[in-house]
JSON list of C-alpha atoms in Angstrom, two decimals:
[
{"chain": "A", "resi": 344, "resn": "MET", "atom": "CA", "xyz": [7.38, -11.05, 1.98]},
{"chain": "A", "resi": 345, "resn": "SER", "atom": "CA", "xyz": [5.12, -13.99, 2.52]},
{"chain": "A", "resi": 346, "resn": "GLN", "atom": "CA", "xyz": [1.77, -13.37, 4.16]},
{"chain": "A", "resi": 347, "resn": "GLU", "atom": "CA", "xyz": [1.93, -16.71, 5.94]},
{"chain": "A", "resi": 348, "resn": "PRO", "atom": "CA", "xyz": [3.67, -16.66, 9.32]},
{"chain": "A", "resi": 349, "resn": "ALA", "atom": "CA", "xyz": [6.76, -18.80, 9.67]},
{"chain": "A", "resi": 350, "resn": "PRO", "atom": "CA", "xyz": [6.43, -21.95, 11.76]},
{"chain": "A", "resi": 351, "resn": "ALA", "atom": "CA", "xyz": [6.73, -21.21, 15.48]},
{"chain": "A", "resi": 352, "resn": "ALA", "atom": "CA", "xyz": [9.95, -23.20, 15.78]},
{"chain": "A", "resi": 353, "resn": "ALA", "atom": "CA", "xyz": [11.67, -20.95, 13.18]},
{"chain": "A", "resi": 354, "resn": "ARG", "atom": "CA", "xyz": [10.86, -17.69, 15.00]},
{"chain": "A", "resi": 355, "resn": "GLN", "atom": "CA", "xyz": [12.96, -16.03, 17.65]},
{"chain": "A", "resi": 356, "resn": "GLN", "atom": "CA", "xyz": [10.84, -14.56, 20.42]},
{"chain": "A", "resi": 357, "resn": "LEU", "atom": "CA", "xyz": [11.42, -10.96, 21.47]},
{"chain": "A", "resi": 358, "resn": "GLU", "atom": "CA", "xyz": [11.92, -9.80, 25.00]},
{"chain": "A", "resi": 359, "resn": "PRO", "atom": "CA", "xyz": [8.70, -8.26, 26.39]},
{"chain": "A", "resi": 360, "resn": "ALA", "atom": "CA", "xyz": [10.16, -4.74, 26.35]},
{"chain": "A", "resi": 361, "resn": "ALA", "atom": "CA", "xyz": [11.29, -5.14, 22.73]},
{"chain": "A", "resi": 362, "resn": "ALA", "atom": "CA", "xyz": [7.89, -6.49, 21.71]},
{"chain": "A", "resi": 363, "resn": "ASP", "atom": "CA", "xyz": [6.21, -3.50, 23.39]},
{"chain": "A", "resi": 364, "resn": "ALA", "atom": "CA", "xyz": [8.56, -1.13, 21.55]},
{"chain": "A", "resi": 365, "resn": "VAL", "atom": "CA", "xyz": [7.73, -2.78, 18.22]},
{"chain": "A", "resi": 366, "resn": "ARG", "atom": "CA", "xyz": [4.01, -2.52, 18.95]},
{"chain": "A", "resi": 367, "resn": "ALA", "atom": "CA", "xyz": [4.39, 1.16, 19.87]},
{"chain": "A", "resi": 368, "resn": "TYR", "atom": "CA", "xyz": [6.31, 1.83, 16.65]},
{"chain": "A", "resi": 369, "resn": "ALA", "atom": "CA", "xyz": [3.61, 0.03, 14.66]},
{"chain": "A", "resi": 370, "resn": "ALA", "atom": "CA", "xyz": [0.92, 2.15, 16.32]},
{"chain": "A", "resi": 371, "resn": "ARG", "atom": "CA", "xyz": [2.79, 5.40, 15.55]},
{"chain": "A", "resi": 372, "resn": "THR", "atom": "CA", "xyz": [3.36, 4.31, 11.97]},
{"chain": "A", "resi": 373, "resn": "ARG", "atom": "CA", "xyz": [-0.32, 3.42, 11.58]},
{"chain": "A", "resi": 374, "resn": "GLU", "atom": "CA", "xyz": [-1.38, 6.81, 13.00]},
{"chain": "A", "resi": 375, "resn": "ASN", "atom": "CA", "xyz": [0.93, 8.64, 10.58]},
{"chain": "A", "resi": 376, "resn": "ALA", "atom": "CA", "xyz": [-0.36, 6.62, 7.64]},
{"chain": "A", "resi": 377, "resn": "ASP", "atom": "CA", "xyz": [-3.97, 7.32, 8.66]},
{"chain": "A", "resi": 378, "resn": "ARG", "atom": "CA", "xyz": [-3.21, 11.05, 8.93]},
{"chain": "A", "resi": 379, "resn": "LEU", "atom": "CA", "xyz": [-1.60, 11.07, 5.47]},
{"chain": "A", "resi": 380, "resn": "ALA", "atom": "CA", "xyz": [-4.52, 9.12, 4.00]},
{"chain": "A", "resi": 381, "resn": "ALA", "atom": "CA", "xyz": [-6.97, 11.65, 5.45]},
{"chain": "A", "resi": 382, "resn": "VAL", "atom": "CA", "xyz": [-5.07, 14.55, 3.89]},
{"chain": "A", "resi": 383, "resn": "LEU", "atom": "CA", "xyz": [-4.97, 12.81, 0.50]},
{"chain": "A", "resi": 384, "resn": "GLU", "atom": "CA", "xyz": [-8.69, 12.02, 0.68]},
{"chain": "A", "resi": 385, "resn": "ASP", "atom": "CA", "xyz": [-9.41, 15.67, 1.51]},
{"chain": "A", "resi": 386, "resn": "ILE", "atom": "CA", "xyz": [-7.34, 16.80, -1.50]},
{"chain": "A", "resi": 387, "resn": "ALA", "atom": "CA", "xyz": [-9.14, 14.31, -3.75]},
{"chain": "A", "resi": 388, "resn": "THR", "atom": "CA", "xyz": [-12.53, 15.53, -2.53]},
{"chain": "A", "resi": 389, "resn": "HIS", "atom": "CA", "xyz": [-11.95, 19.28, -2.29]},
{"chain": "A", "resi": 390, "resn": "GLY", "atom": "CA", "xyz": [-8.90, 19.90, -4.48]},
{"chain": "A", "resi": 391, "resn": "LEU", "atom": "CA", "xyz": [-5.63, 21.55, -3.56]},
{"chain": "A", "resi": 392, "resn": "PRO", "atom": "CA", "xyz": [-5.70, 24.47, -1.11]},
{"chain": "A", "resi": 393, "resn": "ALA", "atom": "CA", "xyz": [-4.85, 27.95, -2.36]},
{"chain": "A", "resi": 394, "resn": "ALA", "atom": "CA", "xyz": [-1.12, 28.71, -2.27]},
{"chain": "A", "resi": 395, "resn": "GLU", "atom": "CA", "xyz": [-1.79, 31.68, 0.02]},
{"chain": "A", "resi": 396, "resn": "GLU", "atom": "CA", "xyz": [-3.21, 29.33, 2.66]},
{"chain": "A", "resi": 397, "resn": "CYS", "atom": "CA", "xyz": [-0.16, 27.06, 2.65]},
{"chain": "A", "resi": 398, "resn": "THR", "atom": "CA", "xyz": [3.11, 27.29, 4.58]},
{"chain": "A", "resi": 399, "resn": "PRO", "atom": "CA", "xyz": [6.14, 27.43, 2.29]},
{"chain": "A", "resi": 400, "resn": "TRP", "atom": "CA", "xyz": [8.28, 24.31, 2.53]},
{"chain": "A", "resi": 401, "resn": "GLU", "atom": "CA", "xyz": [11.32, 26.43, 3.41]},
{"chain": "A", "resi": 402, "resn": "ASP", "atom": "CA", "xyz": [9.55, 27.63, 6.56]},
{"chain": "A", "resi": 403, "resn": "LEU", "atom": "CA", "xyz": [8.59, 24.07, 7.47]},
{"chain": "A", "resi": 404, "resn": "ARG", "atom": "CA", "xyz": [12.19, 22.94, 6.93]},
{"chain": "A", "resi": 405, "resn": "GLU", "atom": "CA", "xyz": [13.56, 25.70, 9.18]},
{"chain": "A", "resi": 406, "resn": "GLN", "atom": "CA", "xyz": [11.03, 24.89, 11.91]},
{"chain": "A", "resi": 407, "resn": "HIS", "atom": "CA", "xyz": [11.96, 21.21, 11.77]},
{"chain": "A", "resi": 408, "resn": "LEU", "atom": "CA", "xyz": [15.69, 21.96, 11.87]},
{"chain": "A", "resi": 409, "resn": "ALA", "atom": "CA", "xyz": [15.16, 24.24, 14.87]},
{"chain": "A", "resi": 410, "resn": "ARG", "atom": "CA", "xyz": [13.33, 21.40, 16.67]},
{"chain": "A", "resi": 411, "resn": "LEU", "atom": "CA", "xyz": [16.18, 19.01, 15.90]},
{"chain": "A", "resi": 412, "resn": "VAL", "atom": "CA", "xyz": [18.79, 21.49, 17.20]},
{"chain": "A", "resi": 413, "resn": "ALA", "atom": "CA", "xyz": [16.76, 21.99, 20.38]},
{"chain": "A", "resi": 414, "resn": "GLN", "atom": "CA", "xyz": [16.67, 18.21, 20.98]},
{"chain": "A", "resi": 415, "resn": "ARG", "atom": "CA", "xyz": [20.39, 17.75, 20.41]},
{"chain": "A", "resi": 416, "resn": "PRO", "atom": "CA", "xyz": [22.57, 17.91, 23.53]},
{"chain": "A", "resi": 417, "resn": "ALA", "atom": "CA", "xyz": [25.12, 20.73, 23.53]},
{"chain": "A", "resi": 418, "resn": "VAL", "atom": "CA", "xyz": [28.69, 19.76, 22.72]},
{"chain": "A", "resi": 419, "resn": "ALA", "atom": "CA", "xyz": [31.42, 21.34, 24.84]}
]
């Protein structure tokens, strides 16, 4: 993608609500990227944590699936 913005005439303006939603998504994405970068920097500085201190990925998967099921509306 080009780093230069397209001429104003070639751009389609968003509705204010859509623009706000895009900005909110960008902010969430930036926060997640910053959190990941902090974890990676910590690993680079201090090394990997001991396996005993970590949560197995299977447990994390089950917790996430349970959250998804809880958010899903019940089907009759």
